[in-house]
Each structure stands twice: as C-alpha cells, then as structure tokens.
PDB file of C-alpha atoms and ligand atoms in Angstrom:
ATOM      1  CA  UNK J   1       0.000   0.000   0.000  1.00 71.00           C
ATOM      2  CA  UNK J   2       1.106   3.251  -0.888  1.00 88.00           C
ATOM      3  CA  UNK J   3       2.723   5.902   2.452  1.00 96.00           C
ATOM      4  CA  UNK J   4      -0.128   7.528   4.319  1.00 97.00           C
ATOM      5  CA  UNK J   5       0.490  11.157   5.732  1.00 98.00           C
ATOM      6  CA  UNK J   6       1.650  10.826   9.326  1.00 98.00           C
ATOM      7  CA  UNK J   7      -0.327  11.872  11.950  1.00 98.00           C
ATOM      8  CA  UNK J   8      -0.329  13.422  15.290  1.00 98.00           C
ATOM      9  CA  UNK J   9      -1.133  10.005  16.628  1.00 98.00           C
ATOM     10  CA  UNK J  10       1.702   8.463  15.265  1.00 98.00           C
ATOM     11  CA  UNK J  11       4.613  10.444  17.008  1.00 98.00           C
ATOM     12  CA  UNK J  12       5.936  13.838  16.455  1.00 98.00           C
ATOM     13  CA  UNK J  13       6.989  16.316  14.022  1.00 98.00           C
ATOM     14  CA  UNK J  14      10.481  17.638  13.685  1.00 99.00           C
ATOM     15  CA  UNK J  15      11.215  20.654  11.962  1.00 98.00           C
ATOM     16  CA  UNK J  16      14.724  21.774  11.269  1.00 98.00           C
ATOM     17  CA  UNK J  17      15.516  25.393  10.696  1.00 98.00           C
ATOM     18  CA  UNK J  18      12.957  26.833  12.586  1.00 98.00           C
ATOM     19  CA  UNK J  19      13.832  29.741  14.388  1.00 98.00           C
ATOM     20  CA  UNK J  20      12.363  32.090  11.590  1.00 97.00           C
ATOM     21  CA  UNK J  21      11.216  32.278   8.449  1.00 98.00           C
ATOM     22  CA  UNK J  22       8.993  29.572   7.009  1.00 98.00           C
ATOM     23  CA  UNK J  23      10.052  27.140   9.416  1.00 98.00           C
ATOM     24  CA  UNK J  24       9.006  28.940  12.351  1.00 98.00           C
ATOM     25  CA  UNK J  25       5.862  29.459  11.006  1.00 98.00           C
ATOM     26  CA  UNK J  26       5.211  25.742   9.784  1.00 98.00           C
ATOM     27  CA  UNK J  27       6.277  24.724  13.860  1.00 98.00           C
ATOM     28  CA  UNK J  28       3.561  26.843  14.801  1.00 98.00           C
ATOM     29  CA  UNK J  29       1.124  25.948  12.414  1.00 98.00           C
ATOM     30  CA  UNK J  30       1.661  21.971  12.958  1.00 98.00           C
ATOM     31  CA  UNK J  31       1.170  22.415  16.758  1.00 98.00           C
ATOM     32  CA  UNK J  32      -2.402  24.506  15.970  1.00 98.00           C
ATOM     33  CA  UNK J  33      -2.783  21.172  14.106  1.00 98.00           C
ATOM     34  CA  UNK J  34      -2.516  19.080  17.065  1.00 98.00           C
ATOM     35  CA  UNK J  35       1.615  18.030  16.496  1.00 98.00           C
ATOM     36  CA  UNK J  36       4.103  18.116  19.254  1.00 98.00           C
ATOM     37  CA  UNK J  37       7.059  19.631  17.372  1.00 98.00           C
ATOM     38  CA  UNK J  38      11.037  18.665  18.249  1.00 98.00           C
ATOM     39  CA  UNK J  39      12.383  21.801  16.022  1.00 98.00           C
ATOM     40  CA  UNK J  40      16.247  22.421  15.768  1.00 98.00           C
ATOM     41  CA  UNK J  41      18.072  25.360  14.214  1.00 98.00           C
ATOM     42  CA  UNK J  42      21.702  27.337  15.371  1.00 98.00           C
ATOM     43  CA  UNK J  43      20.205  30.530  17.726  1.00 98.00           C
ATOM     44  CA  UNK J  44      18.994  29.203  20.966  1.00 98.00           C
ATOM     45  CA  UNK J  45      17.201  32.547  21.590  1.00 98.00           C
ATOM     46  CA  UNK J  46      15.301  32.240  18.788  1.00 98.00           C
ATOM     47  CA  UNK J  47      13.856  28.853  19.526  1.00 98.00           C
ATOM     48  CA  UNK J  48      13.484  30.126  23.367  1.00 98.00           C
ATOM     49  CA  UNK J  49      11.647  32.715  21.792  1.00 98.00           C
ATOM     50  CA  UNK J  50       9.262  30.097  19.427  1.00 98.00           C
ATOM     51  CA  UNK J  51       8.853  27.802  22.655  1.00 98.00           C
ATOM     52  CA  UNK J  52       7.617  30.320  24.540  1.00 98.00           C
ATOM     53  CA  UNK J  53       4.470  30.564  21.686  1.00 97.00           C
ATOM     54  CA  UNK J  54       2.984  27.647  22.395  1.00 96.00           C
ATOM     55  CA  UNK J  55       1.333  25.699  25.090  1.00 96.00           C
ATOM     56  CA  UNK J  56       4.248  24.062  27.513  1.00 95.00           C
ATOM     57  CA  UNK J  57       5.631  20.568  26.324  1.00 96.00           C
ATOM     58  CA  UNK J  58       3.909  21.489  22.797  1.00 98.00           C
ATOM     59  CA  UNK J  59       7.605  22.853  21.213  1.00 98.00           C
ATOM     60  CA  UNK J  60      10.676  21.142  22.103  1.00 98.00           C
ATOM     61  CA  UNK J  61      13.799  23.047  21.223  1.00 98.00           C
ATOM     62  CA  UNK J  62      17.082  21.724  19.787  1.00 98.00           C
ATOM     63  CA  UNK J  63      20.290  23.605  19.379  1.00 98.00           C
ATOM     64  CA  UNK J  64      21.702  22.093  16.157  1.00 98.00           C
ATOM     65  CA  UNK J  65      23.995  22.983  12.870  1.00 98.00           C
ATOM     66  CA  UNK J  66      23.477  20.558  10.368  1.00 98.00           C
ATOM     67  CA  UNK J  67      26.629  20.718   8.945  1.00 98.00           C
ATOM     68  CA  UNK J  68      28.050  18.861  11.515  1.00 98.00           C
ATOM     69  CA  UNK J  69      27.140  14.891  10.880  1.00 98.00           C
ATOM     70  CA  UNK J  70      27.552  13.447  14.915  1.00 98.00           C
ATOM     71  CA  UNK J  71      25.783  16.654  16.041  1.00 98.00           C
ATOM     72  CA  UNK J  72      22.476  15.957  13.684  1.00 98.00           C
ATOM     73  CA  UNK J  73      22.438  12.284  14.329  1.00 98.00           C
ATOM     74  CA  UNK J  74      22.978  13.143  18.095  1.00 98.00           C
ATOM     75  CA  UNK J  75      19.758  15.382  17.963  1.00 98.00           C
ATOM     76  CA  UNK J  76      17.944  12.533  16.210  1.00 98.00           C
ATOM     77  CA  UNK J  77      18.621  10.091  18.955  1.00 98.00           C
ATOM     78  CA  UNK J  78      17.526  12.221  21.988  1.00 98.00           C
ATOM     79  CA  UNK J  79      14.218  13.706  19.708  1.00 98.00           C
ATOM     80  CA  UNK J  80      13.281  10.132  19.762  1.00 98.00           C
ATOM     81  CA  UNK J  81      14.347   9.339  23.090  1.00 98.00           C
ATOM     82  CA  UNK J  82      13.021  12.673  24.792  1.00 97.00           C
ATOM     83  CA  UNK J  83      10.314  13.868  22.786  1.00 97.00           C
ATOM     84  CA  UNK J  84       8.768   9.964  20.850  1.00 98.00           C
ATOM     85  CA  UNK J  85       9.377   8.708  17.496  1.00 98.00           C
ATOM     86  CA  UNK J  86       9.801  11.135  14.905  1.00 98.00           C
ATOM     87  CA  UNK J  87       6.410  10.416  12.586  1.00 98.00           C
ATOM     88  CA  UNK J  88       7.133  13.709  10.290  1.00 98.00           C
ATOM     89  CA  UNK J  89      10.436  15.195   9.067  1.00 99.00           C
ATOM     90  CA  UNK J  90      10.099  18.540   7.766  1.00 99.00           C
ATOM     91  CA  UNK J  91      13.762  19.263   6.285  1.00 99.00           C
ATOM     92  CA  UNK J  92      13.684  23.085   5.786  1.00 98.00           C
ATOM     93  CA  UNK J  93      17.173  24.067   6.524  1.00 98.00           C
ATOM     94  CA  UNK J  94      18.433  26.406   3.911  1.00 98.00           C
ATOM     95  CA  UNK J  95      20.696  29.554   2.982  1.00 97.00           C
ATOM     96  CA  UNK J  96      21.760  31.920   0.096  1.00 95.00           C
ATOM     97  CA  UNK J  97      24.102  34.465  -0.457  1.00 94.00           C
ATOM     98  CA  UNK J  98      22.661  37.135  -2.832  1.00 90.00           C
ATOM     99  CA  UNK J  99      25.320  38.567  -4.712  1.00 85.00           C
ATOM    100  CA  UNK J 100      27.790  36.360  -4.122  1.00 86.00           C
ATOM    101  CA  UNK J 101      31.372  37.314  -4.890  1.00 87.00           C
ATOM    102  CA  UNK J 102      33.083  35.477  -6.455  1.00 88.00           C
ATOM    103  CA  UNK J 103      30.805  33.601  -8.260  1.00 89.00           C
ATOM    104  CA  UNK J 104      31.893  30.910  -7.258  1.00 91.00           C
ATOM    105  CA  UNK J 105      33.940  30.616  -4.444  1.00 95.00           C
ATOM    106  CA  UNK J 106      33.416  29.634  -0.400  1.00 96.00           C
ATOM    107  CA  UNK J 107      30.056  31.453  -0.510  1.00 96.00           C
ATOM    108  CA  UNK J 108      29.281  28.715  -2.859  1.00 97.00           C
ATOM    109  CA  UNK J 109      31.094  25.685  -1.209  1.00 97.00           C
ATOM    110  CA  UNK J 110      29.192  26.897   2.277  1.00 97.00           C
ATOM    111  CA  UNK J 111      25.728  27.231   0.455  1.00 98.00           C
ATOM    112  CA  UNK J 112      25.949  23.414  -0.894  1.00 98.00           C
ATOM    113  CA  UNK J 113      27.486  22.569   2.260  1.00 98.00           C
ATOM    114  CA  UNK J 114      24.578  23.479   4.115  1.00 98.00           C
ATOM    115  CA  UNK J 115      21.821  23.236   1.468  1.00 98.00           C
ATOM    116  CA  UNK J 116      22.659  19.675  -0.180  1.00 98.00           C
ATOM    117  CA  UNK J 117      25.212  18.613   3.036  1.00 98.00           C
ATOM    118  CA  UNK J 118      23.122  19.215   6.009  1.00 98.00           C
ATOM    119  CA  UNK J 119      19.799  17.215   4.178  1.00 98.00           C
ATOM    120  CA  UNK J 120      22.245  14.238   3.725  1.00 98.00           C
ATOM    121  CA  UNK J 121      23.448  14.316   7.468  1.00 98.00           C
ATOM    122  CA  UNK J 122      19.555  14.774   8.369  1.00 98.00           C
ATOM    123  CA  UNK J 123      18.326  12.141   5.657  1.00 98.00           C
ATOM    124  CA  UNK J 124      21.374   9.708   7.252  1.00 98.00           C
ATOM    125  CA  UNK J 125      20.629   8.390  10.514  1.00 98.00           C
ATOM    126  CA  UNK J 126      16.598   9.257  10.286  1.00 98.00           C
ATOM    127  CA  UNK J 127      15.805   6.978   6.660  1.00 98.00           C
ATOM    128  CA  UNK J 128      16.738   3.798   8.919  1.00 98.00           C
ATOM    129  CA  UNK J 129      15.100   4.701  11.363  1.00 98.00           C
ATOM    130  CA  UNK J 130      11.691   4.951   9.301  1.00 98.00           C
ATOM    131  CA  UNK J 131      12.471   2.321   7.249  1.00 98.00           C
ATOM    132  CA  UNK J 132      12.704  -0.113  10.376  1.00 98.00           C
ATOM    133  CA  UNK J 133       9.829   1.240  11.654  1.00 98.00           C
ATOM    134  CA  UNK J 134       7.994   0.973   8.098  1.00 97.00           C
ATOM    135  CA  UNK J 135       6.405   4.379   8.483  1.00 98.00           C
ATOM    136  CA  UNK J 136       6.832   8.066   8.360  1.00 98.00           C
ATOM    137  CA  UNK J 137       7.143  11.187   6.348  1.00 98.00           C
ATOM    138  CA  UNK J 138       9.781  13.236   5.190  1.00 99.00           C
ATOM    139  CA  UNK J 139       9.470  16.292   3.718  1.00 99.00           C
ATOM    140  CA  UNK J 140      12.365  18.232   1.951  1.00 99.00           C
ATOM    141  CA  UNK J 141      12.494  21.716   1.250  1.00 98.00           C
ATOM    142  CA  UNK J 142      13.778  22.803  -2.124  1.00 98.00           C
ATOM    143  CA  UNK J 143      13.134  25.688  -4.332  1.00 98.00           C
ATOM    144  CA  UNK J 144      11.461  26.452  -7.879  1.00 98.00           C
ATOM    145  CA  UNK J 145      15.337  27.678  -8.234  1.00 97.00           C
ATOM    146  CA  UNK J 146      15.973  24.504  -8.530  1.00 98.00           C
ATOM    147  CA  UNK J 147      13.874  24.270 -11.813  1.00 98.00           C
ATOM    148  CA  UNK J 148      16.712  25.341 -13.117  1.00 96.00           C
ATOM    149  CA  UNK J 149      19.780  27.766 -13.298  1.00 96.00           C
ATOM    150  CA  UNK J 150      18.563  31.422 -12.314  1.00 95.00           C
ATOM    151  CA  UNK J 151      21.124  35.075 -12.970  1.00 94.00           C
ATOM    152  CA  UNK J 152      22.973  35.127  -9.103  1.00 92.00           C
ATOM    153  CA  UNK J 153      22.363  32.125  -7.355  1.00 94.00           C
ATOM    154  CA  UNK J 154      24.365  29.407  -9.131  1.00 96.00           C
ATOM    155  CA  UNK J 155      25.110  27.543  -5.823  1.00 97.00           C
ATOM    156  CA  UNK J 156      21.310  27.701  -4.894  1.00 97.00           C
ATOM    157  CA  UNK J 157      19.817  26.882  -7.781  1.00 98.00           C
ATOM    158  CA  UNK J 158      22.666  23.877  -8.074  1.00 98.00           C
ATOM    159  CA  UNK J 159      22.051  22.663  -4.332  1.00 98.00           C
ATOM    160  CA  UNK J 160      17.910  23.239  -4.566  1.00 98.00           C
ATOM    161  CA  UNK J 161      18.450  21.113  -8.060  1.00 98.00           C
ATOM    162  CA  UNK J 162      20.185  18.679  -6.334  1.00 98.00           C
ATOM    163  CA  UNK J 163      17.803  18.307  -3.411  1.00 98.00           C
ATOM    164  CA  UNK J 164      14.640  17.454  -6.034  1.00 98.00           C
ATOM    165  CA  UNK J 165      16.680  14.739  -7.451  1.00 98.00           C
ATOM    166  CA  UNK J 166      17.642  13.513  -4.266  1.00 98.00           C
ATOM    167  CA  UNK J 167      14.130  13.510  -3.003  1.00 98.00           C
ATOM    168  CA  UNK J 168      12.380  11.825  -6.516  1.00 98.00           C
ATOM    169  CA  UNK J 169      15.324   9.593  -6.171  1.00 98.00           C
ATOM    170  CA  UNK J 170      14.622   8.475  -2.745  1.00 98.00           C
ATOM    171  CA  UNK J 171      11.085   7.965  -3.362  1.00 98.00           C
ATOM    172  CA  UNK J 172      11.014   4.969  -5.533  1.00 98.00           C
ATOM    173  CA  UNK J 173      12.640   3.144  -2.454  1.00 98.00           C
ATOM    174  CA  UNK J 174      11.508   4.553   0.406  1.00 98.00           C
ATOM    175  CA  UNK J 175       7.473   4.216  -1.404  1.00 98.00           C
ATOM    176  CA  UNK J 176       8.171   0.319  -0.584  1.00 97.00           C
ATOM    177  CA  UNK J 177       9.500   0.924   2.590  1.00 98.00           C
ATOM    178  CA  UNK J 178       5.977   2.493   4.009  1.00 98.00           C
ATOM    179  CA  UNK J 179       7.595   6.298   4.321  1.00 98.00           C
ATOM    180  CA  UNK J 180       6.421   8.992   2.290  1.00 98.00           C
ATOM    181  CA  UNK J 181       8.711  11.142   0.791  1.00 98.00           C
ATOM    182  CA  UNK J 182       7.609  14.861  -0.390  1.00 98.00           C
ATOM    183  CA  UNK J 183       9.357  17.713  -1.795  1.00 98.00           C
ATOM    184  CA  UNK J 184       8.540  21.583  -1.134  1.00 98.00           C
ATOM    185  CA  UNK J 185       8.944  23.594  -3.856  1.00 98.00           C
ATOM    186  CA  UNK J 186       8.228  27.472  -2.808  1.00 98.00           C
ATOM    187  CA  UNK J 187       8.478  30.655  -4.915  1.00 97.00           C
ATOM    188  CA  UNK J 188       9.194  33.692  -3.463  1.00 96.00           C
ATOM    189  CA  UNK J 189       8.087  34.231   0.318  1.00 97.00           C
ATOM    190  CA  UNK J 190       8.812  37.267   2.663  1.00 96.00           C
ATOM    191  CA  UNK J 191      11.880  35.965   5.241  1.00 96.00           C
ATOM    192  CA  UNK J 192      15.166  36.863   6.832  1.00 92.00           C
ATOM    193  CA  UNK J 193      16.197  34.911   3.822  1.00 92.00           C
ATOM    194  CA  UNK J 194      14.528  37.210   1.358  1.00 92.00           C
ATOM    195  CA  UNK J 195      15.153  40.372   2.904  1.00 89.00           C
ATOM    196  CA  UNK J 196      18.154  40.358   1.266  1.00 88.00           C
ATOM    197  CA  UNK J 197      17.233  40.290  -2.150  1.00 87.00           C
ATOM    198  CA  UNK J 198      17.510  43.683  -3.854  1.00 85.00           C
ATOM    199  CA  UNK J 199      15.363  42.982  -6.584  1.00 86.00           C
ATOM    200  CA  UNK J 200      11.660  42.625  -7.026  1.00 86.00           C
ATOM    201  CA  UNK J 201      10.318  39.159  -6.121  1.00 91.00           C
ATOM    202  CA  UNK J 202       7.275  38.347  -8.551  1.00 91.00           C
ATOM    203  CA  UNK J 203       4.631  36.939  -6.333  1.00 93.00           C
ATOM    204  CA  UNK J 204       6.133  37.384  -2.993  1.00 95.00           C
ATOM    205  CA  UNK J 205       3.697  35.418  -0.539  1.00 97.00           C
ATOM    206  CA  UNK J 206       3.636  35.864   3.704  1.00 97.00           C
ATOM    207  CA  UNK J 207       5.547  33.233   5.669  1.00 98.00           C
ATOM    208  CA  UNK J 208       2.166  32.333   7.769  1.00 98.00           C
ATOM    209  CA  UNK J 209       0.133  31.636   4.522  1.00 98.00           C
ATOM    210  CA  UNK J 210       3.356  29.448   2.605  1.00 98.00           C
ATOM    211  CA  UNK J 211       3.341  27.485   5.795  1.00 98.00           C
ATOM    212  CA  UNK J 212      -0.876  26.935   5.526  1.00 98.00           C
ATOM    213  CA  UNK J 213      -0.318  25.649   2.558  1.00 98.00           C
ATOM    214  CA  UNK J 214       3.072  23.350   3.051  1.00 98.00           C
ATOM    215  CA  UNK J 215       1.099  22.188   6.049  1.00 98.00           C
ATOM    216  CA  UNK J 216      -1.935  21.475   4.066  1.00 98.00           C
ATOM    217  CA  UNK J 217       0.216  19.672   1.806  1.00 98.00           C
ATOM    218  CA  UNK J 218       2.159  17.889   4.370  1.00 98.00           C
ATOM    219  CA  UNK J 219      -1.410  15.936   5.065  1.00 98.00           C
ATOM    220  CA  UNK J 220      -1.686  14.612   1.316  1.00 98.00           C
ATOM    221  CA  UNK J 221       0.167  12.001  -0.848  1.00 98.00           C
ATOM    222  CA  UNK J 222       1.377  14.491  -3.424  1.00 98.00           C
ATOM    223  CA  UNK J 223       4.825  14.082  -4.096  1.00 98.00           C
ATOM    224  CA  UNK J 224       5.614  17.831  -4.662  1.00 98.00           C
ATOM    225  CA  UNK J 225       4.318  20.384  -2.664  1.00 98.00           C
ATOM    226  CA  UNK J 226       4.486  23.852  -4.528  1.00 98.00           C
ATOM    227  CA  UNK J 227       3.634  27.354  -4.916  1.00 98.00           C
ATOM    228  CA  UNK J 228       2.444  29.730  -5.525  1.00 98.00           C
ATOM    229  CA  UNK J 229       0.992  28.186  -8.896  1.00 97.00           C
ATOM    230  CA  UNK J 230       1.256  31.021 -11.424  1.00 96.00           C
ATOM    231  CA  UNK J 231       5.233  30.983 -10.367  1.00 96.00           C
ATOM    232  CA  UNK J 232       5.495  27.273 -10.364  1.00 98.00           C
ATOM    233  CA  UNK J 233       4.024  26.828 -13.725  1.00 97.00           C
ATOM    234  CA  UNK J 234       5.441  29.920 -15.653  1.00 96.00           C
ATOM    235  CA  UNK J 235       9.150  28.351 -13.979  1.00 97.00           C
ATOM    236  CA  UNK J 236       8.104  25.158 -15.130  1.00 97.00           C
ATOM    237  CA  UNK J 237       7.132  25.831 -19.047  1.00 97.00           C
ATOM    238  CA  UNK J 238      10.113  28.083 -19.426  1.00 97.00           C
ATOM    239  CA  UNK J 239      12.866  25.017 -18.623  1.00 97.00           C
ATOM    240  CA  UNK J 240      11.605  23.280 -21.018  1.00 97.00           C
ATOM    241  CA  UNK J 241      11.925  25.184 -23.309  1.00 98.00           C
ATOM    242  CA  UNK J 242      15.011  25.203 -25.772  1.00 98.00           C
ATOM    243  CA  UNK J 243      18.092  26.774 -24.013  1.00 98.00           C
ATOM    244  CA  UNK J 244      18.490  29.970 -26.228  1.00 98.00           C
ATOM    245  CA  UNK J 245      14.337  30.720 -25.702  1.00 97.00           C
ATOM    246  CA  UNK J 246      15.170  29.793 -22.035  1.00 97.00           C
ATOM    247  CA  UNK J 247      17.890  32.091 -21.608  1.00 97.00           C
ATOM    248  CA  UNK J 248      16.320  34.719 -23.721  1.00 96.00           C
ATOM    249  CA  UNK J 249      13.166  35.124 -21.559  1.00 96.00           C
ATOM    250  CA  UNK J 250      14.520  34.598 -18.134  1.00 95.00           C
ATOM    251  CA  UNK J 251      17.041  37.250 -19.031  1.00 94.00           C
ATOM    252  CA  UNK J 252      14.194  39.805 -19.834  1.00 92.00           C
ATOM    253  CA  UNK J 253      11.982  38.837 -17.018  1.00 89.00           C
ATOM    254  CA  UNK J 254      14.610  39.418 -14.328  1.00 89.00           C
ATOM    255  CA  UNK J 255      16.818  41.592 -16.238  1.00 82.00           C
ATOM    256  CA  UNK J 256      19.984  39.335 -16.298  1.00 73.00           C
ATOM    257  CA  UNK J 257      23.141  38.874 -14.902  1.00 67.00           C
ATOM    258  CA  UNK J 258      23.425  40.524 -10.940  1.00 63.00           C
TER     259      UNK J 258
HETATM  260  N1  NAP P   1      11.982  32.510   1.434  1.00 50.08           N
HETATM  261  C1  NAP P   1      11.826  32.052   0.208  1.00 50.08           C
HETATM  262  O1  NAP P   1      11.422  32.790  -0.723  1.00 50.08           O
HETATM  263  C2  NAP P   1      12.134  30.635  -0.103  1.00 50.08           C
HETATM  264  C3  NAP P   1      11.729  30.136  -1.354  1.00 50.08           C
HETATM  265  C4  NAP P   1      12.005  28.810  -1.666  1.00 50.08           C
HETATM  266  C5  NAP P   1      12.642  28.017  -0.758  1.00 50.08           C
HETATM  267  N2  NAP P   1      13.037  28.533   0.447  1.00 50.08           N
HETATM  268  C6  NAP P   1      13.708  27.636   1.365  1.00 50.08           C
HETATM  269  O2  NAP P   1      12.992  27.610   2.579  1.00 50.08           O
HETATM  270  C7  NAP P   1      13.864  27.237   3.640  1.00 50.08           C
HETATM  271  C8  NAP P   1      13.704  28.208   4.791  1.00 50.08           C
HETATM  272  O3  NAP P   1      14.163  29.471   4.360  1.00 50.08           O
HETATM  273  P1  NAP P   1      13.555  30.852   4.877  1.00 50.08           P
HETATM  274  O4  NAP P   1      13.242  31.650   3.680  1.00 50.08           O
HETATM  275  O5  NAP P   1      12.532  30.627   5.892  1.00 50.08           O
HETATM  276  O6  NAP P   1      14.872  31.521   5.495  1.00 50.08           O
HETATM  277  P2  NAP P   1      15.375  31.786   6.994  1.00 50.08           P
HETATM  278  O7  NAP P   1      14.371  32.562   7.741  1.00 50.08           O
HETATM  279  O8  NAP P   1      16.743  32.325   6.818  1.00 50.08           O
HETATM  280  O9  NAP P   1      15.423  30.317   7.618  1.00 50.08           O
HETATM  281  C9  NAP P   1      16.511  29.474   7.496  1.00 50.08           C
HETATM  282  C10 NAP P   1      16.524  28.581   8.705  1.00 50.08           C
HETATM  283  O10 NAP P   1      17.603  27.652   8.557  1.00 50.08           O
HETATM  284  C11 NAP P   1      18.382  27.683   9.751  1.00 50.08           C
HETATM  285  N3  NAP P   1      19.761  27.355   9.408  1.00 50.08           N
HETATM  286  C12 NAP P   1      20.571  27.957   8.513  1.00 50.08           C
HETATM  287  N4  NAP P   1      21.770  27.352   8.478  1.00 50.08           N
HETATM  288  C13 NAP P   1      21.709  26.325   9.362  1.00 50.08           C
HETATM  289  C14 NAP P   1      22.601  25.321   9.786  1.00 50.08           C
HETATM  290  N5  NAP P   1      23.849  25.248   9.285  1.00 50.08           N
HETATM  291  N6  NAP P   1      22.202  24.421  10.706  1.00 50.08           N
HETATM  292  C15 NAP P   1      20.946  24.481  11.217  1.00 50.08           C
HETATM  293  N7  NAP P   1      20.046  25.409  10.881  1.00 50.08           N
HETATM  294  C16 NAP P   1      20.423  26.314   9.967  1.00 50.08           C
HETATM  295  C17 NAP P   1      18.218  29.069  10.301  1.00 50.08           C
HETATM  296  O11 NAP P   1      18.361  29.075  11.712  1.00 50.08           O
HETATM  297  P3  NAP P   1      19.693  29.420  12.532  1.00 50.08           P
HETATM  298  O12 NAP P   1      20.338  30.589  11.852  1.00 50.08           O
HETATM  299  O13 NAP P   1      19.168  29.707  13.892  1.00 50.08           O
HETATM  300  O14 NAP P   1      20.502  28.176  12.468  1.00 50.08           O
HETATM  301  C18 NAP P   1      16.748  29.342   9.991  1.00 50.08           C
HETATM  302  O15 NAP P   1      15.926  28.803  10.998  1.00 50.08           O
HETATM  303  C19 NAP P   1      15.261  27.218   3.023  1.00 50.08           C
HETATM  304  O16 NAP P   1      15.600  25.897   2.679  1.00 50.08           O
HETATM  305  C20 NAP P   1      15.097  28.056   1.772  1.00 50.08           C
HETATM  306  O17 NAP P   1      16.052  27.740   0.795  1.00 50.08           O
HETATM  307  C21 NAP P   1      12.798  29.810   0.791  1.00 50.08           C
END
C-alpha cells in the first residue's frame, strides 16, 4: 500500500531550521494542528523565543547545525528518546548568499554545504530509522530555483536542483519501505532569507500563509508540494523550453546577470 500522511497520533513532528522564516511558522502551524514539534536550528534565543508561543511541552527546542554529521544524528537520537518517534520530518534548513562574490567561491562551497550537506546528514541516521519502523514522512524543502539555473544564485539553484533529485530519487525506495517522501517547492516568500534580495520578487507570498499551505500539503500524498501556482508553472514551461528561448526570456523577465 502506498505511504499515508503521518499523523499526530503516530509520534511527532520535527522541523529543522525553525527559528524564523517559514520554518518557524510551519512549527507553529503543525502544533495549531494538534503536532508536538522537536524543532532544531543554530540561535537558541530564537527557539526560546518560538517555545515560549505555544502551550508548555507542545515545542521542544534543539540547538543544532546541520553541517556537523555526529551533532544531527545526536539530535535525532535524543528527539526520539526525549520527545517519541519522529512520525514527520520537515527538512527546511536552507541559505543563500545574494550577490555572491566570487561567483563561485566559499560562498558557494558553504551554500551546498549546508543546502545539499546538512539534508544528507539529516536524511542519514533518520531513513533507517523509518524504514525499520515501516512508516513516516519526510518532507524536503527545495526551491522552484531549482527548476533550473537562475542570474545570481548558481550555488542555490545547483544545491535546490540537487535536493529534487535527491528527493524523486529516494522515493522509488523509500514508497516500498511504508515512508512517504515529499518535496517543497516554494516561490518567493517574505523571510530573513529574502530580505536580502535587492530585486523585485514576482509573487512574494507571507511566511504564515506558505506554511498553511506546506502544512496542508504535508497531510496529502502528493509528491511535490508547490507554490504559488502562477510561479510554479510559468518556472516550469520556461525550462523546457530550448536553451536559447530559455535564456532569452529569463534574461528579460529578471533583467539578467546581478
Ligand atoms: N523565502 C523564500 O522565498 C524561499 C523560497 C524557496 C525556498 N526557500 C527555502 O525555505 C527554507 C527556509 O528558508 P527561509 O526563507 O525561511 O529563510 P530563513 O528565515 O533564513 O530560515 C533558514 C533557517 O535555517 C536555519 N539554518 C541555517 N543554516 C543552518 C545550519 N547550518 N544548521 C541548522 N540550521 C540552519 C536558520 O536558523 P539558525 O540561523 O538559527 O541556524 C533558519 O531557521 C530554506 O531551505 C530556503 O532555501 C525559501
């Protein structure tokens, strides 16, 4: 039988990256749901901050970079220990470096490092863990930069790429294994992340309402969860397209190299 959505029943949620941004909004829109949240990120205050949102023992908070392999797997072991088995993984660690110079250099190295690294070392010790149990979810979160190659962010795009191959990779094994593997594919939402950016963002959507709606698709089957759909299908039609159309119209519509 095909993976069913987890549900609160079935353990808890862990959310990584959530002391701001989409993340931190997702953590508080799964506990409104009814999910005890483990959620993990670098600044303590910040997830002091987050814990202090919710109802006590609804938030647990877990001081973790994800670049560091023990650390993660370390964190893994005590959610499931501390907090109960993890029944939803919601992988949202992510950065970017707008205007990156040089192009590519260690802005780039640290930006797959974390992007495409850190889901490995999260995706490591928590796929056997699911696997064993013959349940779970995992949700990963990518980009629609990683459609394909956007002007400025060739180490994003790359690692976001990398992370939907990864995921539709994973799926064919893990769909046999009882754990259902997602994708989230977001366009542009207002973030630390996005504050950044010194261009305009087409579409630019609130953090609360992208996490509604990663939350509503955390409780379906769908493989990817994206949005919003006028971004997601204009992104979509344009890669495949031939390569000069492709890099004729993306160049007009964002006005080229930055
Ligand atoms: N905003 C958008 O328009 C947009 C669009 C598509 C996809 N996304 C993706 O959505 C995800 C969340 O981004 P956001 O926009 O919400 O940005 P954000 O507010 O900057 O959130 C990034 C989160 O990742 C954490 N983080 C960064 N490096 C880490 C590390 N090495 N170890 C552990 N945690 C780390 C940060 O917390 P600490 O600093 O406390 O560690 C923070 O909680 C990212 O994967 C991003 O690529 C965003």
């Amino acid at each position: 039988m095909a993976p069913r959505p987890a549900r609160p029943v079935d353990g808890v949620a862990w959310v990584t990256g959530g002391s701001s941004g989409i993340g931190r909004f997702v953590v508080l829109e799964l506990v409104r749901r009814g999910w005890t949240v483990a959620v993990s990120a670098r600044r303590e205050s910040e997830l002091a901050t987050l814990v202090a949102e919710a109802p006590s023992g609804r938030i647990l908070s877990y001081v973790l970079d994800v670049t560091d392999r023990a650390a993660t797997a370390a964190v893994i072991s005590r959610i499931e220990s501390e907090a109960g088995p993890i029944a939803l993984a919601f992988l949202n660690v992510g950065t970017h470096v707008p205007g990156a110079k040089p192009l590519i250099g260690e802005e780039a190295r640290m930006t797959l490092d974390v992007n495409l690294g850190g889901t490995i070392n999260q995706l490591e010790p928590l796929l056997p863990i699911l696997q064993h149990r013959g349940r779970g979810q995992v949700a990963v979160v990518a980009s629609v930069a990683g459609y394909g190659g956007l002007p400025g962010a060739a180490a994003y795009c790359a690692s976001k790429a990398a992370l939907i191959a990864l995921c539709t990779s994973l799926k064919f094994t893990l769909d046999g294994d009882g754990v259902l593997m997602q994708v989230v594919c977001p366009g542009f939402v207002r973030t630390p992340l996005t504050d950044k950016n010194d261009f305009p963002m087409p579409f630019l959507m609130e953090a609360d309402e992208a996490a509604r709606r990663i939350c509503d698709g955390l409780e379906t089957r769908r493989f990817e969860i994206a949005f919003p759909r006028r971004m997601v299908w204009l992104l979509k039609v344009l890669t495949k397209l031939p390569y000069s159309w492709y890099f004729w119209l993306v160049s007009r519509g964002t006005g080229g190299a930055r």
